[in-house]
Coordinates of C-alpha atoms in Angstrom, one line a residue:
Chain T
X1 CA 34.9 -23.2 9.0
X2 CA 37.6 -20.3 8.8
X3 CA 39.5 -22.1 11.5
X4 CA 39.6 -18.5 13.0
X5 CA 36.2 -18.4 14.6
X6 CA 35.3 -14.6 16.1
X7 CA 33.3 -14.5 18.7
X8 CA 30.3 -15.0 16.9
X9 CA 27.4 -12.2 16.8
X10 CA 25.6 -14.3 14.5
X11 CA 25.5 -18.6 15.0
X12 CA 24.1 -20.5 12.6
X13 CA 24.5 -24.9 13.3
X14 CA 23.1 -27.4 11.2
X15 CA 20.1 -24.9 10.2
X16 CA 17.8 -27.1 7.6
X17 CA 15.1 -25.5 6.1
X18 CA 12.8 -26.9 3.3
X19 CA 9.5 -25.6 1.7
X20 CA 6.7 -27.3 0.9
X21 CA 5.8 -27.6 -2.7
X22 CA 2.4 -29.4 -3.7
X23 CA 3.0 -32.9 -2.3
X24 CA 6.6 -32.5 -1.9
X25 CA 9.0 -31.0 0.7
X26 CA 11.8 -29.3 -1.0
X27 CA 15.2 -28.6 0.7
X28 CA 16.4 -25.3 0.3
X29 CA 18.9 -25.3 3.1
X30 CA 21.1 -28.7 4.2
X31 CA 22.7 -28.2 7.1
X32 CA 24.3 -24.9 7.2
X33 CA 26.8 -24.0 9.6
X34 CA 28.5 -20.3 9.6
X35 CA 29.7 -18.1 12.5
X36 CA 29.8 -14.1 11.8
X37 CA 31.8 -12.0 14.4
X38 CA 31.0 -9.1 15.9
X39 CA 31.0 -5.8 13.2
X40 CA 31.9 -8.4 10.3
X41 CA 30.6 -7.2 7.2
X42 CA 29.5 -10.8 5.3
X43 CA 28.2 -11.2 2.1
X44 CA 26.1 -14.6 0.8
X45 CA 26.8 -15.3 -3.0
X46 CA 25.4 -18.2 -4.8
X47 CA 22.8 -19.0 -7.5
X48 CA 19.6 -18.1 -7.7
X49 CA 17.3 -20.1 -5.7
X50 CA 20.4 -21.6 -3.1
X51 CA 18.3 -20.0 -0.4
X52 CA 20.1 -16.7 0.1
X53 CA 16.7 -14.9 1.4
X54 CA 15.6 -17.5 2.9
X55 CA 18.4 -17.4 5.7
X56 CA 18.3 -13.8 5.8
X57 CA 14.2 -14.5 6.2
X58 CA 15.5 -17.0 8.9
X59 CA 17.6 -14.3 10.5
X60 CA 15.0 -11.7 10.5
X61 CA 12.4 -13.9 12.3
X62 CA 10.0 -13.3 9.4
X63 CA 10.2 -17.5 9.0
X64 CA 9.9 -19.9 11.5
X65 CA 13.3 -21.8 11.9
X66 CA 12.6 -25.5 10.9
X67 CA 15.6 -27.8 12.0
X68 CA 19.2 -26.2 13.6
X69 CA 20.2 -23.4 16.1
X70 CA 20.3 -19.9 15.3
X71 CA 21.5 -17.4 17.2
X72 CA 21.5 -13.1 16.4
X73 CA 23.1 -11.6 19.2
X74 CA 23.2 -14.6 21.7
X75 CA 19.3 -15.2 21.0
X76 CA 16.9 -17.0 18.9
X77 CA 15.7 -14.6 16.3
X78 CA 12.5 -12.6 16.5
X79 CA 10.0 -10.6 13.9
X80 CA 10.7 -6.8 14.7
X81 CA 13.4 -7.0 17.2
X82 CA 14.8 -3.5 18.1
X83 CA 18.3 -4.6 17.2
X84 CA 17.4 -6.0 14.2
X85 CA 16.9 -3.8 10.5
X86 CA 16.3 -5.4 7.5
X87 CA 16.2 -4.0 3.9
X88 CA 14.9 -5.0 0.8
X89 CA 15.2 -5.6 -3.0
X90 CA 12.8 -3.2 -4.2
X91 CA 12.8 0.0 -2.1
X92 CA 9.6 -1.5 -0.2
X93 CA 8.6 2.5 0.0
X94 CA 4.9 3.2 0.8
X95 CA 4.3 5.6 -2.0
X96 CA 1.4 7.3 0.1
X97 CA 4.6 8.3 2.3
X98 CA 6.9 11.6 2.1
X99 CA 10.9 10.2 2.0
X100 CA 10.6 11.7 5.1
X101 CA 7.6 9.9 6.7
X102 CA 8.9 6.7 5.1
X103 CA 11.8 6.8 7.1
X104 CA 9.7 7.8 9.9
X105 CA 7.4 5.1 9.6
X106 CA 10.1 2.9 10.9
X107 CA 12.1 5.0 13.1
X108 CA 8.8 5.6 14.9
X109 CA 8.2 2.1 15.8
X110 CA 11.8 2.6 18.1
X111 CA 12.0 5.9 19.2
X112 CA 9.5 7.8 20.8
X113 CA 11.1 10.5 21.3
X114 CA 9.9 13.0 18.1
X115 CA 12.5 15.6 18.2
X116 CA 15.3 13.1 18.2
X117 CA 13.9 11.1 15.3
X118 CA 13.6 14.5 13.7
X119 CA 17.5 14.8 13.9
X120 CA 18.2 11.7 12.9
X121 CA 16.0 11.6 9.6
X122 CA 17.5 14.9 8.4
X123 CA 20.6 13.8 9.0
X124 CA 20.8 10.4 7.2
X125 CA 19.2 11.7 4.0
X126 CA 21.8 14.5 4.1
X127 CA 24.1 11.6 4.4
X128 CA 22.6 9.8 1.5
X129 CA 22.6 13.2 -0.6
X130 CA 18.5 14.0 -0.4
X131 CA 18.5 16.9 1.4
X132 CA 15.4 19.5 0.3
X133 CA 13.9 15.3 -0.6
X134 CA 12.0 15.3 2.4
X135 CA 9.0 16.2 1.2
X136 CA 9.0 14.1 -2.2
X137 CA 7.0 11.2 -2.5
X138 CA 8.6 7.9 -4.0
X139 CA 6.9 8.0 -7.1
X140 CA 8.7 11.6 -7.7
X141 CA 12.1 9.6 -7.1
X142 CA 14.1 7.8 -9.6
X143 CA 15.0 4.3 -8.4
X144 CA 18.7 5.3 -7.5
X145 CA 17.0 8.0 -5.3
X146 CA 14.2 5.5 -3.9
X147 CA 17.2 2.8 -2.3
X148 CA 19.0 6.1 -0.9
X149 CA 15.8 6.6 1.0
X150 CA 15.5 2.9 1.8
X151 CA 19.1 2.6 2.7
X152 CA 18.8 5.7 4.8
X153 CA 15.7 4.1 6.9
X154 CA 17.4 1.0 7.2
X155 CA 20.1 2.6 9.0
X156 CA 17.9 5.2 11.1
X157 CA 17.0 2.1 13.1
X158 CA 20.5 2.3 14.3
X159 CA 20.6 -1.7 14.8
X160 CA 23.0 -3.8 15.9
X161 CA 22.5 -6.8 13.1
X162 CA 21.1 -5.6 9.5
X163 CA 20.4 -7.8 6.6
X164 CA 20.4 -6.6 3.1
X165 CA 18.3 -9.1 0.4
X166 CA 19.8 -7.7 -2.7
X167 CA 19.7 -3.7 -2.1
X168 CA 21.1 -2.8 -5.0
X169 CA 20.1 -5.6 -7.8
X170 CA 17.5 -2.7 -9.3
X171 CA 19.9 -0.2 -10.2
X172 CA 22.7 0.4 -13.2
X173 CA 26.0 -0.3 -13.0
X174 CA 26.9 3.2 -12.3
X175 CA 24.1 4.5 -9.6
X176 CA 24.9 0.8 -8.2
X177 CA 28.8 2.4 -7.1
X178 CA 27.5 5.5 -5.8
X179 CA 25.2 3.4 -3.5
X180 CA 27.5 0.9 -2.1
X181 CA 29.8 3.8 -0.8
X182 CA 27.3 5.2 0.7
X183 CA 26.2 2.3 2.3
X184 CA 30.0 2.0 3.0
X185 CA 30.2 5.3 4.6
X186 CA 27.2 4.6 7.1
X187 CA 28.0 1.3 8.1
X188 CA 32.1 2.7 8.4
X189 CA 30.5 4.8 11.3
X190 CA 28.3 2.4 13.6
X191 CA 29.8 -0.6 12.4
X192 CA 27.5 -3.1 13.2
X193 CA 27.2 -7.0 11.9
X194 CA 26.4 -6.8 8.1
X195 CA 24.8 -9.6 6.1
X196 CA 24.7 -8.9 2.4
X197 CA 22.5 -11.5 0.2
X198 CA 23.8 -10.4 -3.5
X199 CA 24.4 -12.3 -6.5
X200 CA 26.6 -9.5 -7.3
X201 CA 30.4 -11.0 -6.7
X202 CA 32.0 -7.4 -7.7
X203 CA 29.8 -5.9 -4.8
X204 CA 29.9 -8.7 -2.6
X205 CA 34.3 -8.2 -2.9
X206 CA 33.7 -4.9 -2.8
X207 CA 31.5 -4.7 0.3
X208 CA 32.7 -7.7 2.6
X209 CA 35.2 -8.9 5.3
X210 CA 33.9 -12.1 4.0
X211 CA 32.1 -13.6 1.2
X212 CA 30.4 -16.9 1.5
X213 CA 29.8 -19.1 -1.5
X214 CA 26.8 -21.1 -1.4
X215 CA 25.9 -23.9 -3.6
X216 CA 23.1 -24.6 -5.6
X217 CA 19.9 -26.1 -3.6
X218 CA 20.3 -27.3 -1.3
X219 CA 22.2 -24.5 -0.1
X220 CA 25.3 -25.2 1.4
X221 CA 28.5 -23.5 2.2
X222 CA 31.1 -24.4 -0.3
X223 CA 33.4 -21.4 -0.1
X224 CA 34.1 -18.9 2.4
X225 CA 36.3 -16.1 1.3
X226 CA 38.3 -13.8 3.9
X227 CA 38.8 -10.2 1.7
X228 CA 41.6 -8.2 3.2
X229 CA 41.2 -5.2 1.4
X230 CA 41.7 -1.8 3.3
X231 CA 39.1 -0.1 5.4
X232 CA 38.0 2.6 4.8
X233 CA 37.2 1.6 0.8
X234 CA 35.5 3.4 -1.7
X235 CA 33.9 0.9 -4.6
X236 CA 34.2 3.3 -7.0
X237 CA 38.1 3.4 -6.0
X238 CA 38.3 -0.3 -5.7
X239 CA 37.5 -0.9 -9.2
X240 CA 41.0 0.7 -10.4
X241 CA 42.8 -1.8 -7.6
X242 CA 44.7 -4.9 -9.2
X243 CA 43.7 -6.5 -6.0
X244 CA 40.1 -6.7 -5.9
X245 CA 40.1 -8.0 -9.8
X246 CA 42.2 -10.8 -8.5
X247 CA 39.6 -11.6 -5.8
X248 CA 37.0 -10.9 -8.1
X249 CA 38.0 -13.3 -10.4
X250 CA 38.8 -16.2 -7.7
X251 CA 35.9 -15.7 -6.1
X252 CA 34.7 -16.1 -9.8
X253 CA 35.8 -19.8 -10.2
X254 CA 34.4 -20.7 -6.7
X255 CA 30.9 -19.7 -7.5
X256 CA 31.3 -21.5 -11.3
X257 CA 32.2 -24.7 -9.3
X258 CA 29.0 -24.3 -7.5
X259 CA 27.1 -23.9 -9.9
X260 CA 28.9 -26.6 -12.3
X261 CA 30.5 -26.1 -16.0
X262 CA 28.3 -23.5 -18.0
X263 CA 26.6 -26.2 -20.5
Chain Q
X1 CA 1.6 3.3 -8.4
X2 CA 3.8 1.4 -10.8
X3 CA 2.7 3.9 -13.9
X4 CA 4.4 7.4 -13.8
X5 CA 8.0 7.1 -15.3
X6 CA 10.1 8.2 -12.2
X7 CA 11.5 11.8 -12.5
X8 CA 15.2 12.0 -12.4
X9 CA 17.4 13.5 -10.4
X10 CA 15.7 16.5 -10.5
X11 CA 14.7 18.6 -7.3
X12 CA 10.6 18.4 -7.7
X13 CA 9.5 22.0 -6.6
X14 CA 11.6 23.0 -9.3
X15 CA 9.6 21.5 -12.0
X16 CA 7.8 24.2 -13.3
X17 CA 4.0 23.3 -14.4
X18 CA 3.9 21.2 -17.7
X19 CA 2.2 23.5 -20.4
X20 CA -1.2 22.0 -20.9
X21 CA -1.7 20.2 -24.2
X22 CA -4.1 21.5 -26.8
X23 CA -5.7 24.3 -25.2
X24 CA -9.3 23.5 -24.0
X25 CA -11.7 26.2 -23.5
X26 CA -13.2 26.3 -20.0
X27 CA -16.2 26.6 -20.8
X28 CA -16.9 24.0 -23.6
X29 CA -17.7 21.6 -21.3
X30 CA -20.1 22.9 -19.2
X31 CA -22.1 24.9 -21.9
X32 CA -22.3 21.4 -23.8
X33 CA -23.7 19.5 -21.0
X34 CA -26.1 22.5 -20.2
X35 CA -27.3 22.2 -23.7
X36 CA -28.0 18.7 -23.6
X37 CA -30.2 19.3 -20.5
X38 CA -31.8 22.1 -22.1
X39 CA -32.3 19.8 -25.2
X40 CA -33.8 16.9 -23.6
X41 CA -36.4 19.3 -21.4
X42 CA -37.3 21.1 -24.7
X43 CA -38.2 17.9 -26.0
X44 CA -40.3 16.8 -22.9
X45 CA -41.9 19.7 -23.2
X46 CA -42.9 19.2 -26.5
X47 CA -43.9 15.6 -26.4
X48 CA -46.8 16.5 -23.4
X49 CA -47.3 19.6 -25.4
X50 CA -48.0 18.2 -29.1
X51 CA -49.8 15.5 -27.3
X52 CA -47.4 12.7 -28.1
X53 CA -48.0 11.1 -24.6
X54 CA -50.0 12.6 -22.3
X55 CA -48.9 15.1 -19.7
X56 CA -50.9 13.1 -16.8
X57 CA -48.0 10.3 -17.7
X58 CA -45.0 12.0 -18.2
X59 CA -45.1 14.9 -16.4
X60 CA -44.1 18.4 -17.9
X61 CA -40.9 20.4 -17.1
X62 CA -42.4 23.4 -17.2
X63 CA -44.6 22.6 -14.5
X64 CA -43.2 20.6 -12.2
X65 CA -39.4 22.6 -12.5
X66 CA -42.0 25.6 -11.0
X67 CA -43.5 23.3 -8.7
X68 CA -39.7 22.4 -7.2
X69 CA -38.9 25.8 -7.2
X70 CA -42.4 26.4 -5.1
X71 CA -41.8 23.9 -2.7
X72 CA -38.0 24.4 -2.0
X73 CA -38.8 28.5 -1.3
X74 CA -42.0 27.0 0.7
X75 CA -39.7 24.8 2.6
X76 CA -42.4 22.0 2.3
X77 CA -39.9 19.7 0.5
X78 CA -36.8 20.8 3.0
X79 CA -38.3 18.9 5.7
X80 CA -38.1 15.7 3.6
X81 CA -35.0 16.7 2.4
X82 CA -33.4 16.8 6.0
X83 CA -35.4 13.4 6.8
X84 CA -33.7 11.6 3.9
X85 CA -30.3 13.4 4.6
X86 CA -30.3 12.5 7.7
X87 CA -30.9 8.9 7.4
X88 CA -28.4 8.6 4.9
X89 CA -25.4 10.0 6.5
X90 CA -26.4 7.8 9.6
X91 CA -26.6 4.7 7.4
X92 CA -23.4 5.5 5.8
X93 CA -21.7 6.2 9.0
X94 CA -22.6 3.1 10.5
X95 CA -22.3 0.8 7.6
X96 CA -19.0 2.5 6.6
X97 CA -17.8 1.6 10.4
X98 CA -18.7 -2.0 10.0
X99 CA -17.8 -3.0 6.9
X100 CA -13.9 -1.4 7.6
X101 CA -14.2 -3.4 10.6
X102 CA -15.0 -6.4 9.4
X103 CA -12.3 -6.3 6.2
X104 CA -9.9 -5.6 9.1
X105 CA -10.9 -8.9 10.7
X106 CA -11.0 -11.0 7.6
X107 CA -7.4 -9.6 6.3
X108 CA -6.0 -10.3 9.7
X109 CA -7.6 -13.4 10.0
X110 CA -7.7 -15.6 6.3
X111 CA -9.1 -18.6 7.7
X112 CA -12.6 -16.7 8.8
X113 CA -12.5 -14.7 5.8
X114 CA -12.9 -18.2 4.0
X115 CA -15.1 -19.7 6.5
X116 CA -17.4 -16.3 6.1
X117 CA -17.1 -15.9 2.3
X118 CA -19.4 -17.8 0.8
X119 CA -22.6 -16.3 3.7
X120 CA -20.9 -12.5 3.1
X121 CA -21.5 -13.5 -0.9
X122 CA -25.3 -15.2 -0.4
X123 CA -26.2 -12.0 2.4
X124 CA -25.1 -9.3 -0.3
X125 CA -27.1 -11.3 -2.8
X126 CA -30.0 -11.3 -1.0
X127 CA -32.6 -8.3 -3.1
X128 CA -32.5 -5.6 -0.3
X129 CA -36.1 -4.4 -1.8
X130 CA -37.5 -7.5 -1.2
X131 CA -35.9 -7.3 3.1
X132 CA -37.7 -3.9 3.5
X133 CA -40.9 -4.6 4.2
X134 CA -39.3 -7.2 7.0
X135 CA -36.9 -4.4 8.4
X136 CA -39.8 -2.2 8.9
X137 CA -41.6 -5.4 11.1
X138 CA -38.4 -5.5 12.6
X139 CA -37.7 -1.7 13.4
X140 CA -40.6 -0.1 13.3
X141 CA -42.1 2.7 10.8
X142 CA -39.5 5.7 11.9
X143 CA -36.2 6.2 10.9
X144 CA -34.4 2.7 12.3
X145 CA -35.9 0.6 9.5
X146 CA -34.6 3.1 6.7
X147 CA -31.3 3.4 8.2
X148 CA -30.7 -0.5 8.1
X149 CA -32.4 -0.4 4.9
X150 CA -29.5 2.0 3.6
X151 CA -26.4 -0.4 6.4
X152 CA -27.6 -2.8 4.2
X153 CA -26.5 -1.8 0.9
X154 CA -23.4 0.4 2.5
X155 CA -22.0 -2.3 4.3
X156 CA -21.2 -4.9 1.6
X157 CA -20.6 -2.1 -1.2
X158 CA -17.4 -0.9 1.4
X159 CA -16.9 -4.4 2.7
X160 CA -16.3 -5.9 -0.9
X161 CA -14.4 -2.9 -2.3
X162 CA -12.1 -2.5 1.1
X163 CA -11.5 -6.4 0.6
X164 CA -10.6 -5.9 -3.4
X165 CA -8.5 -3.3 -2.8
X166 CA -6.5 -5.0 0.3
X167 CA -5.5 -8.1 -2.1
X168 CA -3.0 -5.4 -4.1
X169 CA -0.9 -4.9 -1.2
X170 CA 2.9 -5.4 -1.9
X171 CA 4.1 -8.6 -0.1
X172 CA 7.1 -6.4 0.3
X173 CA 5.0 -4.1 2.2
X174 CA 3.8 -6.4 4.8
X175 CA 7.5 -8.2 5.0
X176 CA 8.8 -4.6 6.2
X177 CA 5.6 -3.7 8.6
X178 CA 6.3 -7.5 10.1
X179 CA 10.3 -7.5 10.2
X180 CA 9.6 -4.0 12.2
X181 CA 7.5 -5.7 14.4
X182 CA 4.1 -4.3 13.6
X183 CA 0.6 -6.0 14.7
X184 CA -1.8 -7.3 12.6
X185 CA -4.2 -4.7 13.4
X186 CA -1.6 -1.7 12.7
X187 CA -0.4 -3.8 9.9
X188 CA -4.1 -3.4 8.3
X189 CA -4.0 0.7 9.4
X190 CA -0.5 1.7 8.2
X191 CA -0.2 -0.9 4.8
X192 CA -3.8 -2.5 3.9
X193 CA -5.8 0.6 4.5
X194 CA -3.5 3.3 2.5
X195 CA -3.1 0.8 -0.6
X196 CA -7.0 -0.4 -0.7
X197 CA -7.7 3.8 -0.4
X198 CA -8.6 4.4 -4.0
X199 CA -11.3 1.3 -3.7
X200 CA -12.1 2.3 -0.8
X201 CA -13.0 5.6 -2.4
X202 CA -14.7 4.0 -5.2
X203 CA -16.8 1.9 -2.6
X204 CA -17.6 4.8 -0.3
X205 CA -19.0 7.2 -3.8
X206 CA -21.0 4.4 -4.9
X207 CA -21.9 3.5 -1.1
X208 CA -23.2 7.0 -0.6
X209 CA -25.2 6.7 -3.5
X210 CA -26.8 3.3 -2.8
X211 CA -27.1 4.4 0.8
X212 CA -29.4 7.2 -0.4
X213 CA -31.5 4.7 -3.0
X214 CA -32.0 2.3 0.1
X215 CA -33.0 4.9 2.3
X216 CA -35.6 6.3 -0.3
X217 CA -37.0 2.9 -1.1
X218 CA -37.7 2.5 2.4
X219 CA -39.1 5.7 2.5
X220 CA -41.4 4.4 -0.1
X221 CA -42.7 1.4 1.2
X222 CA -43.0 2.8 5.1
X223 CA -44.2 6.4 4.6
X224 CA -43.2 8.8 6.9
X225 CA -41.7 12.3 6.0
X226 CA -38.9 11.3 3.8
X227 CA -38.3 12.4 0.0
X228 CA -38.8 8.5 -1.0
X229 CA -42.6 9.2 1.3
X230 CA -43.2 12.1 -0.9
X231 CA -42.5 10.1 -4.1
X232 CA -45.2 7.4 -2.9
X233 CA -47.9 10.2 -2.2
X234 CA -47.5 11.8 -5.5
X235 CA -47.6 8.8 -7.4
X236 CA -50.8 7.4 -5.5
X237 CA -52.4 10.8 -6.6
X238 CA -51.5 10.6 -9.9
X239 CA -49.4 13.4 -10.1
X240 CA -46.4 13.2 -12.4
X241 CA -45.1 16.5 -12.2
X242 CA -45.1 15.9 -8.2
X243 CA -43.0 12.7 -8.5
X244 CA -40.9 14.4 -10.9
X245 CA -40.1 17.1 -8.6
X246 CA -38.9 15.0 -6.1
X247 CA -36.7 12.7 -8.5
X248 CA -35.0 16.1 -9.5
X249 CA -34.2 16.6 -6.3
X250 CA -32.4 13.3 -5.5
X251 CA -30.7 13.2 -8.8
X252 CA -29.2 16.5 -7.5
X253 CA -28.4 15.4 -3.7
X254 CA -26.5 12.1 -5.2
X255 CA -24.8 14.3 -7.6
X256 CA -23.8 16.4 -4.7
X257 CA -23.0 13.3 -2.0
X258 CA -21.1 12.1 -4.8
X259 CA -19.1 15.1 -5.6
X260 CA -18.3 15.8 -2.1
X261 CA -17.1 12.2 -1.9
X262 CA -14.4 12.5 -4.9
X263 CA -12.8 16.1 -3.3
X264 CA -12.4 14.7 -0.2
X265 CA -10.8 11.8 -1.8
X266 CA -8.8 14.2 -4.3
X267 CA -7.3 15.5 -0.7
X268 CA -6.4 12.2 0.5
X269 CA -4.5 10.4 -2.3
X270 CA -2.4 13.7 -3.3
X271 CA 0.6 11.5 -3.5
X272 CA -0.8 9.5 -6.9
X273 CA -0.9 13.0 -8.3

């Protein structure tokens, strides 16, 4: 696709997928095709419905893969593999759970080891700005606050491939900034393989090494857009850049091709 | 879970306490309610007094509040007390047990749970009264035919309620517990269990309750040494005030079962407070 392939952490060929809808079987993904390297950072843009989640679903294991090959890591995907994190839309915190214990309640299904989970929990909500949070439950958060915690478990599993569905599509425009350079700031440090389902462009630019364009359903790739912006960024930095409006806005006019003329 | 507005960024311990609205008195409550009681025994007294109906039918409070008295300090009625207690908790232990097994095997397994429905639905509308006197063929006269008697009501009261509350778990929820690689069964510990807790509380209060009532009715058909035993013998001897006694103290053990159910509940959902 990008003529350059990497070495390909992530190997997706010819991967259909369709749901069944009363009678009828309705294709949600035709044939895609897309090779992620190693400690890329790659966002999926595309309408609603162009089966975004889906792959990342596909990915995660949590859906059987239909039709294709796909590959995480050199193997076929699996429910709750150990090098595998996945975060979601809405915080997904149990409310019955402490920020602490939520983050525990899925560090503890990879570590044993109590005293070194402690570490790491305190650390990453330091990190994510919630120290003296530990003991709060969600429902004393605000949403911004809830995501930090969620983003914070997501990377306490230390993973080597994490999928994000949307993290930040709850939040204003402004709590939004100060969450993507925190993400930023974790993933700068372990670096591992990054897919991003948003239908955010400014935070897909913002975020990625590469943004892929899908097209309305069926899904398939139509763009795939290489962003050479400087590492380490800052979102809140990048917004004052001349260069990320101009990728902004061509990345802008790919997606409005997918999705056809407004009418 | 959705309703309370989320605080903002504000550290929560220090939230000082909210002033309380409109200032109640403390002790408003409780005098009214001990009023009413007084009320309503004043006017029992009366109507078996002034002859209104007759005593021999409806008892009078200032006999049979004596009488209760008399037999507590006489430790006559204890006995029955600790028969019908007993019984009880055992019925609610066991039926508790099984019916948060079986919702664990229907959530983990939908295709039983819709193969079983419909026989759960006809067993729990079966009129327990009317199985009794079969339990007792079954078990015997001593305490095994009460206890089922009381498994019987306990098991579908939690069994339906567990199973009510498990259908509001967030899909969300169960999509994290999975792409972590959780088991059905710890799926149903960590997610169903803690979301379904404040029906399951609800089921377990009323559950205690019922479980008492079945035990009793047991008691009444079977004999024995129970409270419900004690209610028979007075009744077949005519004596109001002596059935009255024991009613008194049932209404005050399910008011205490009860009670004791919604603390230790109080304890266990502090996060919705």
């Amino acid at each position: 696709m990008t003529g350059r392939e990497p070495d390909g952490d992530i190997v997706l060929i010819d991967v259909v997928h369709a749901f069944r809808q009363q009678a009828q079987s309705l294709r949600v993904l035709d044939g895609l095709s897309l090779t992620i390297g190693d400690g890329e950072f790659v966002s999926l843009v595309g309408p609603s419905g162009c089966g975004k989640t889906t792959v990342l679903d596909l990915m995660n294991g949590l859906v059987p893969l239909q039709r294709g090959t796909l590959l995480i890591g050199g193997r076929p995907p699996a429910a709750g593999r150990p090098d595998t994190a996945r975060m979601f839309a809405r915080d997904a915190l149990l409310p019955w759970r402490t920020a602490y214990a939520n983050i525990d309640f899925a560090i503890a299904t990879r570590e044993r080891d109590a005293a070194r989970r402690d570490g790491i929990i305190r650390a990453l909500l330091a990190d994510v700005g919630l120290s003296g949070f530990e003991h709060a439950y969600p429902g004393q958060l605000s949403q911004g606050m809830r995501q930090r915690v969620a983003l914070a478990r997501t990377f306490s599993l230390e993973s080597k491939h994490i999928f994000l569905d949307e993290p930040f599509g709850a939040l204003d425009a402004q709590t939004k900034l100060v969450l993507q350079d925190q993400l930023l700031r974790l993933w700068e440090r372990v670096r591992s393989t990054v897919v991003l389902v948003s239908h955010d462009l400014a935070e897909a630019v913002a975020l990625s090494d590469r943004v892929i364009v899908m097209s309305a359903r069926p899904g398939r790739i139509i763009a795939d857009m290489r962003i050479d912006l400087p590492r380490p960024r800052s979102a809140t930095r990048l917004q004052a850049m001349r260069e990320f409006h101009e990728l902004y806005a061509q990345l802008w006019s790919e997606l409005e091709r997918a999705v056809g003329p407004p009418s | 879970m959705t309703s309370e507005p989320a605080a903002l960024d504000v550290p929560v311990d220090a939230a000082e306490p909210a002033p309380e609205p409109v200032r109640q008195r403390r002790w408003m409550v409780p005098a009214g309610r001990l009023l009413v009681l007084v009320a309503a025994a004043g006017g029992w007294e009366a109507m078996a007094r002034l002859n209104i109906l007759p005593a021999a039918f409806i008892g009078q409070p200032s006999v049979f509040l004596p009488l209760l008295v008399h037999q507590l300090l006489g430790g006559a009625i204890l006995r029955a007390i600790a028969d019908t207690l007993s019984a009880t908790l055992a019925a609610f232990a066991v039926g508790g047990v099984l019916a948060l097994a079986t919702a664990l095997v229907l959530t983990i397994a939908p295709p039983l749970r819709a193969v079983l429905e419909p026989y759960l639905d006809a067993l729990n509308a079966l009129p327990r009264v009317a199985l009794v006197p079969l339990f007792i063929v079954w078990f015997g006269l001593g305490a095994l035919s009460k206890i089922v008697s009381g498994i019987s009501l306990m098991y579908f009261i939690l069994l339906y309620n567990t199973l009510a509350g498990a259908h509001s778990v967030d899909p969300d929820h169960v999509r994290l517990a999975r792409s972590l690689g959780l088991s059905g069964q710890r799926v149903f510990l960590r997610i169903v269990l803690p979301t379904a807790a404040p029906s399951i509380f609800a089921g377990l209060r009323l559950g205690l309750v019922y479980t008492l009532l079945g035990v009793v009715t047991a008691e009444l058909i079977a004999g024995g040494r129970g409270l419900g035993s004690l209610i028979s013998y007075y009744s077949n001897t005519f004596d109001a005030n002596g059935v009255f006694a024991v009613l008194v103290v049932l209404v005050i053990l399910a008011d205490l079962l009860s009670g004791l159910m919604t603390r230790i509940e109080r304890r266990l959902t502090r996060w919705k407070q």
